[in-house]
Coordinates of C-alpha atoms and ligand atoms in Angstrom, one line a residue:
M1 CA 23.4 -21.0 -18.6
N2 CA 24.0 -18.2 -16.1
S3 CA 27.3 -16.8 -14.8
T4 CA 27.8 -19.6 -12.3
G5 CA 27.4 -22.3 -14.9
S6 CA 24.0 -23.5 -13.5
S7 CA 21.1 -24.0 -15.9
A8 CA 18.7 -22.0 -13.7
P9 CA 17.8 -18.6 -15.1
V10 CA 19.1 -16.9 -12.0
S11 CA 21.8 -17.7 -9.4
H12 CA 22.2 -14.6 -7.3
I13 CA 19.2 -12.4 -6.8
G14 CA 18.7 -9.0 -5.2
V15 CA 15.8 -7.9 -3.1
L16 CA 14.7 -4.3 -2.4
T17 CA 11.8 -2.3 -1.0
S18 CA 10.8 0.9 -2.7
G19 CA 8.2 3.7 -2.4
G20 CA 6.2 4.2 0.8
D21 CA 6.9 1.4 3.3
A22 CA 4.1 -1.0 4.2
P23 CA 3.6 -3.4 7.2
G24 CA 4.5 -6.8 5.9
M25 CA 7.4 -5.8 3.8
N26 CA 9.8 -7.4 6.3
A27 CA 7.8 -10.6 6.1
A28 CA 8.2 -10.5 2.4
I29 CA 12.0 -9.9 2.6
R30 CA 12.3 -12.8 4.9
A31 CA 10.3 -15.1 2.6
V32 CA 12.4 -14.0 -0.4
V33 CA 15.7 -14.6 1.4
R34 CA 14.7 -18.0 2.8
T35 CA 13.2 -19.2 -0.4
A36 CA 16.3 -18.2 -2.3
H37 CA 18.5 -20.2 0.1
Y38 CA 16.1 -23.1 0.1
H39 CA 16.6 -23.4 -3.7
G40 CA 20.4 -22.9 -3.5
L41 CA 20.5 -19.3 -4.7
M42 CA 22.6 -16.5 -3.3
V43 CA 20.6 -13.4 -2.3
S44 CA 21.6 -9.8 -1.5
G45 CA 19.6 -7.0 0.0
I46 CA 19.7 -3.6 -1.7
L47 CA 19.3 -0.7 0.7
E48 CA 16.9 2.2 0.1
G49 CA 15.2 0.9 -2.9
Y50 CA 16.6 1.6 -6.4
E51 CA 18.7 4.3 -4.8
G52 CA 20.9 1.6 -3.3
L53 CA 21.6 0.3 -6.8
V54 CA 22.8 3.7 -7.8
T55 CA 24.9 4.2 -4.7
D56 CA 26.1 0.6 -4.5
S57 CA 24.5 -0.2 -1.1
V58 CA 24.3 -4.0 -1.5
K59 CA 24.9 -6.7 1.1
K60 CA 24.6 -10.4 1.1
L61 CA 21.8 -11.8 3.2
H62 CA 21.9 -15.2 4.9
V63 CA 19.1 -17.2 6.4
R64 CA 19.6 -15.9 9.9
D65 CA 19.9 -12.2 8.8
V66 CA 16.1 -12.2 8.4
S67 CA 15.3 -13.7 11.8
N68 CA 12.9 -11.9 14.0
I69 CA 11.6 -9.5 11.4
I70 CA 8.4 -11.2 10.3
Q71 CA 6.5 -9.3 13.0
R72 CA 8.0 -5.9 12.5
G73 CA 6.5 -3.0 10.5
G74 CA 8.6 -0.8 8.2
T75 CA 11.4 -2.3 6.2
V76 CA 14.8 -3.4 7.4
L77 CA 16.1 -2.7 3.9
R78 CA 14.8 0.9 4.2
S79 CA 12.9 2.5 1.4
A80 CA 13.1 5.5 -0.9
R81 CA 11.6 7.1 -3.9
S82 CA 14.8 7.4 -5.9
E83 CA 15.3 10.5 -8.1
S84 CA 18.5 9.2 -9.7
F85 CA 16.9 6.0 -10.9
R86 CA 14.5 8.1 -13.0
S87 CA 17.3 9.0 -15.4
V88 CA 18.9 6.8 -18.1
E89 CA 22.3 7.5 -16.5
G90 CA 21.1 6.5 -13.1
R91 CA 19.7 3.2 -14.4
S92 CA 22.9 2.5 -16.3
I93 CA 24.9 3.0 -13.0
A94 CA 22.4 0.6 -11.4
K95 CA 23.1 -2.0 -14.0
Q96 CA 26.8 -1.7 -13.4
T97 CA 26.2 -2.3 -9.7
L98 CA 24.2 -5.5 -10.5
D99 CA 27.1 -6.7 -12.7
R100 CA 29.7 -5.9 -10.1
H101 CA 27.9 -8.0 -7.5
G102 CA 27.0 -10.8 -9.9
L103 CA 23.3 -10.2 -9.5
D104 CA 21.3 -11.7 -12.3
G105 CA 17.7 -11.2 -11.1
L106 CA 15.7 -8.9 -8.8
V107 CA 12.7 -9.1 -6.6
V108 CA 11.2 -5.6 -6.0
I109 CA 8.6 -5.0 -3.3
G110 CA 6.5 -1.8 -3.6
G111 CA 3.7 -0.1 -5.4
D112 CA 3.0 1.3 -8.9
G113 CA 6.0 3.6 -9.0
T114 CA 8.3 0.6 -8.1
F115 CA 6.9 -1.4 -11.0
R116 CA 7.1 1.4 -13.5
G117 CA 10.8 1.7 -12.6
A118 CA 11.2 -2.1 -12.9
S119 CA 9.5 -2.1 -16.3
I120 CA 11.8 0.6 -17.7
F121 CA 14.9 -1.0 -16.2
T122 CA 14.1 -4.4 -17.7
S123 CA 13.4 -2.9 -21.1
E124 CA 16.7 -1.1 -21.1
H125 CA 19.0 -3.7 -19.5
G126 CA 17.1 -7.0 -19.8
V127 CA 17.3 -7.8 -16.1
P128 CA 14.7 -10.3 -15.0
I129 CA 12.5 -8.7 -12.3
V130 CA 9.6 -10.1 -10.4
G131 CA 7.5 -7.7 -8.2
I132 CA 5.7 -8.2 -4.9
T133 CA 2.9 -5.9 -3.8
G134 CA 3.9 -3.6 -1.0
T135 CA 1.6 -0.6 -0.5
I136 CA -1.0 0.3 2.0
D137 CA -3.1 1.8 -0.8
N138 CA -4.4 -1.4 -2.4
D139 CA -4.4 0.4 -5.8
L140 CA -2.7 -2.2 -8.1
G141 CA -4.1 -4.2 -10.9
G142 CA -3.5 -8.0 -11.0
T143 CA -4.3 -8.5 -7.3
D144 CA -7.2 -8.4 -5.0
T145 CA -5.2 -6.8 -2.2
T146 CA -1.7 -5.6 -1.4
I147 CA 0.7 -6.3 1.5
G148 CA 0.1 -3.6 4.1
F149 CA -3.5 -2.8 3.3
D150 CA -5.1 -5.1 5.9
T151 CA -2.8 -3.8 8.6
A152 CA -3.3 -0.1 7.7
T153 CA -7.1 -0.6 7.4
N154 CA -7.3 -2.3 10.8
T155 CA -5.2 0.5 12.3
A156 CA -7.5 3.2 10.8
M157 CA -10.6 1.3 11.9
E158 CA -9.4 1.0 15.5
L159 CA -8.7 4.7 15.6
V160 CA -12.1 5.5 14.3
D161 CA -13.7 3.2 16.9
R162 CA -11.9 5.4 19.5
I163 CA -13.1 8.6 17.9
R164 CA -16.6 7.2 18.0
D165 CA -16.4 6.8 21.7
T166 CA -15.7 10.4 22.3
A167 CA -17.9 11.7 19.5
S168 CA -21.0 10.0 20.9
S169 CA -20.3 11.3 24.3
H170 CA -20.6 14.9 23.1
D171 CA -23.0 14.9 20.1
R172 CA -20.2 15.6 17.7
L173 CA -19.5 15.4 14.0
F174 CA -16.0 14.1 13.2
F175 CA -14.2 14.4 9.9
V176 CA -11.5 11.8 9.9
E177 CA -8.8 11.9 7.2
V178 CA -7.2 8.7 6.1
M179 CA -4.4 8.0 3.7
G180 CA -4.9 7.7 -0.1
R181 CA -3.9 10.4 -2.5
T182 CA -5.4 8.8 -5.5
T183 CA -7.4 5.9 -4.1
G184 CA -10.1 5.6 -1.5
A185 CA -9.6 1.9 -0.6
I186 CA -8.6 2.6 3.0
A187 CA -11.3 5.1 3.4
M188 CA -14.0 2.8 2.0
H189 CA -13.0 -0.3 3.9
C190 CA -12.4 1.5 7.2
G191 CA -15.6 3.4 6.7
I192 CA -17.8 0.3 6.4
A193 CA -15.9 -1.5 9.2
A194 CA -16.2 1.4 11.6
G195 CA -19.8 2.2 10.8
A196 CA -19.1 5.6 9.3
E197 CA -22.0 7.7 8.1
F198 CA -20.3 9.0 4.9
V199 CA -17.1 8.3 3.0
M200 CA -15.4 10.6 0.5
V201 CA -13.0 9.1 -2.0
P202 CA -11.0 10.5 -4.9
E203 CA -12.5 8.0 -7.4
K204 CA -16.1 9.2 -6.9
K205 CA -17.3 12.7 -7.2
Q206 CA -19.6 13.4 -4.2
G207 CA -20.3 16.9 -3.5
I208 CA -20.9 18.8 -0.2
P209 CA -24.7 18.9 -0.9
E210 CA -24.8 15.0 -0.8
L211 CA -22.9 15.1 2.5
I212 CA -25.2 17.8 3.9
H213 CA -28.3 15.7 3.0
V214 CA -26.8 12.7 5.0
L215 CA -26.0 15.0 7.9
E216 CA -29.5 16.4 8.0
R217 CA -31.0 12.9 8.2
A218 CA -28.5 11.9 10.9
A219 CA -29.3 15.0 13.0
K220 CA -32.8 13.7 13.6
N221 CA -31.7 10.7 15.7
K222 CA -27.9 10.2 15.9
S223 CA -25.7 11.2 18.8
S224 CA -22.6 11.3 16.7
V225 CA -21.6 11.3 13.0
I226 CA -18.3 10.1 11.5
V227 CA -17.3 11.2 8.0
I228 CA -14.2 9.5 6.5
V229 CA -12.3 11.6 4.0
A230 CA -9.5 10.1 1.9
E231 CA -6.7 12.6 1.7
G232 CA -7.0 12.9 -2.1
D233 CA -10.7 13.6 -2.2
E234 CA -11.4 16.5 -4.7
E235 CA -13.3 18.5 -2.1
G236 CA -10.0 18.8 -0.2
G237 CA -8.8 17.1 3.0
A238 CA -10.8 16.7 6.1
Y239 CA -10.1 20.3 7.3
E240 CA -11.4 21.7 4.0
V241 CA -14.5 19.5 4.0
A242 CA -15.3 20.4 7.6
R243 CA -14.9 24.1 6.8
K244 CA -17.3 23.8 3.8
V245 CA -19.9 22.0 5.8
K246 CA -19.7 24.3 8.8
E247 CA -20.8 27.2 6.7
R248 CA -24.1 25.4 5.9
F249 CA -24.9 23.1 8.8
E250 CA -24.5 23.7 12.5
H251 CA -26.4 21.0 14.2
Y252 CA -23.3 19.3 15.6
E253 CA -20.1 20.6 17.0
T254 CA -17.5 19.6 14.6
R255 CA -13.9 18.2 15.1
V256 CA -11.3 17.1 12.6
S257 CA -8.8 14.3 13.1
V258 CA -6.0 13.5 10.5
L259 CA -4.7 10.0 11.1
G260 CA -1.6 10.3 8.9
H261 CA 1.4 8.1 9.0
V262 CA 0.3 6.0 12.0
Q263 CA -1.5 4.0 9.4
R264 CA 1.7 3.0 7.8
G265 CA 3.4 1.7 10.9
G266 CA 2.8 -1.2 13.3
N267 CA 3.0 -5.0 13.4
P268 CA 1.5 -6.6 10.3
T269 CA -1.7 -8.6 10.7
V270 CA -1.9 -12.3 10.1
A271 CA -3.4 -11.6 6.6
D272 CA -0.5 -9.4 5.6
R273 CA 2.2 -11.8 7.0
L274 CA 0.6 -14.6 5.2
L275 CA 0.3 -12.7 1.9
A276 CA 3.9 -11.6 2.2
S277 CA 5.1 -15.1 2.9
R278 CA 3.2 -16.5 0.0
S279 CA 4.3 -13.7 -2.3
G280 CA 8.0 -14.1 -1.4
V281 CA 8.0 -17.8 -2.1
A282 CA 6.1 -17.3 -5.4
A283 CA 8.4 -14.5 -6.5
V284 CA 11.6 -16.4 -6.1
E285 CA 10.1 -19.6 -7.6
G286 CA 8.8 -17.4 -10.4
L287 CA 12.3 -16.1 -11.2
L288 CA 13.6 -19.7 -11.1
A289 CA 10.9 -20.7 -13.6
G290 CA 12.0 -17.9 -16.0
R291 CA 9.4 -15.3 -15.2
A292 CA 10.3 -11.6 -15.7
N293 CA 8.6 -8.3 -15.8
E294 CA 5.7 -9.5 -13.8
M295 CA 4.2 -8.9 -10.4
V296 CA 2.8 -11.7 -8.2
G297 CA -0.6 -10.9 -6.7
I298 CA -3.4 -12.8 -5.1
V299 CA -6.6 -13.3 -7.0
N300 CA -9.4 -15.4 -5.5
G301 CA -7.0 -16.9 -3.0
K302 CA -4.4 -18.0 -5.6
M303 CA -1.0 -16.5 -6.4
V304 CA -1.2 -15.0 -9.9
F305 CA 1.5 -13.3 -12.1
S306 CA 0.5 -10.3 -14.1
P307 CA 2.7 -8.0 -16.4
F308 CA 3.8 -4.8 -14.9
E309 CA 2.1 -2.7 -17.5
L310 CA -1.3 -4.2 -16.5
V311 CA -0.5 -3.8 -12.8
V312 CA 0.2 -0.1 -13.0
Q313 CA -3.1 0.6 -14.7
G314 CA -4.6 0.3 -11.2
A315 CA -7.2 -1.8 -9.4
K316 CA -10.6 -2.3 -10.9
P317 CA -13.0 0.2 -9.3
K318 CA -14.9 -1.4 -6.4
E319 CA -16.2 1.7 -4.8
E320 CA -19.7 1.7 -6.3
D321 CA -20.6 -1.6 -4.6
L322 CA -19.1 -0.5 -1.3
M323 CA -20.7 2.9 -1.4
R324 CA -24.1 1.2 -1.8
I325 CA -23.4 -1.0 1.2
L326 CA -22.4 2.0 3.2
R327 CA -25.5 3.9 2.2
I328 CA -27.8 1.0 3.3
L329 CA -26.0 0.4 6.6
S330 CA -25.6 4.0 7.7
I331 CA -29.3 4.9 7.8
Ligands
LIG1 O1 1.6 5.2 -1.0 C1 1.4 5.0 0.3 C2 1.1 6.4 1.0 O2 1.0 6.2 2.4 C3 -0.2 7.1 0.5 O3 -1.4 6.6 1.0 C4 0.1 8.5 0.9 O4 -0.6 9.4 0.1 C5 1.6 8.6 0.6 O5 2.1 7.3 0.7 C6 2.3 9.5 1.6 O6 3.6 9.6 1.2 P1 4.8 10.2 2.1 O7 5.2 9.2 3.1 O8 5.9 10.5 1.2 O9 4.2 11.4 2.8

């Protein structure tokens, strides 16, 4: 029995968004709130991620409080990477906040940092927590994709399409930097979708000589070349790669474009809204079924729960396959 005397494992759940925001987080918040009410649970929003648990920024959410947000990027609950929650004392204050508000379960929406925090919090205080993927990086285990990745990749692709228009009007070589400090998923997907000639990702060591080889081949018959560089590639960001290439290859005039945080904003795509809606329903129903310390992801079209410790190990590498496809199609 929980504090309200009902036999369900939870009666009043909290929802928060943590880490970098991602398009579709609002759709997930909406789904969590509405599913909670549908099942007769109370639900509160926690502002600014785990930080809101430390500072006691908690407010009850009703069904109409989440109207008109499914289409909006960012997160109405705001987000943060909380320093205080990293300490034992911070997490103990967070637990006191939960108790003060009568919260007996949490849904946390974010990426690997969010789930690492959740895992420690559960082990210390036994709070049941279910996670929802919310990161443009698509770098989590236990899921084929994450909320925000489709939107971010579409945004990046659209911008690269525009760059191609101008690049091919001037015989130019463009280095386009996309987000991804430790993962090249955005770079790889956007690269294939926008017909890039070369993609540089942190997971795979590809040196400047390999890039020069591709550029020399392209110089024979291409009016423009696009190289996508993930921000975390070991050769450096797009400016650094462009500088290294310029020293050895001068066939094209070169330009650099860093797409930056535009990739994180904007209205979520259908795919992200749908994934967020499905994840929200599954997360709340998971808590109701007694699940804890797990994230709900999508695997082969089905909602699947995986333990946080597996999720934070990261996605299975898919780059080799995609690299090969890019090599074939960019000749
Ligand atoms: O995790 C999402 C992400 O956008 C990464 O792709 C990027 O490296 C990082 O966040 C940027 O973080 P910040 O918004 O703190 O600059």
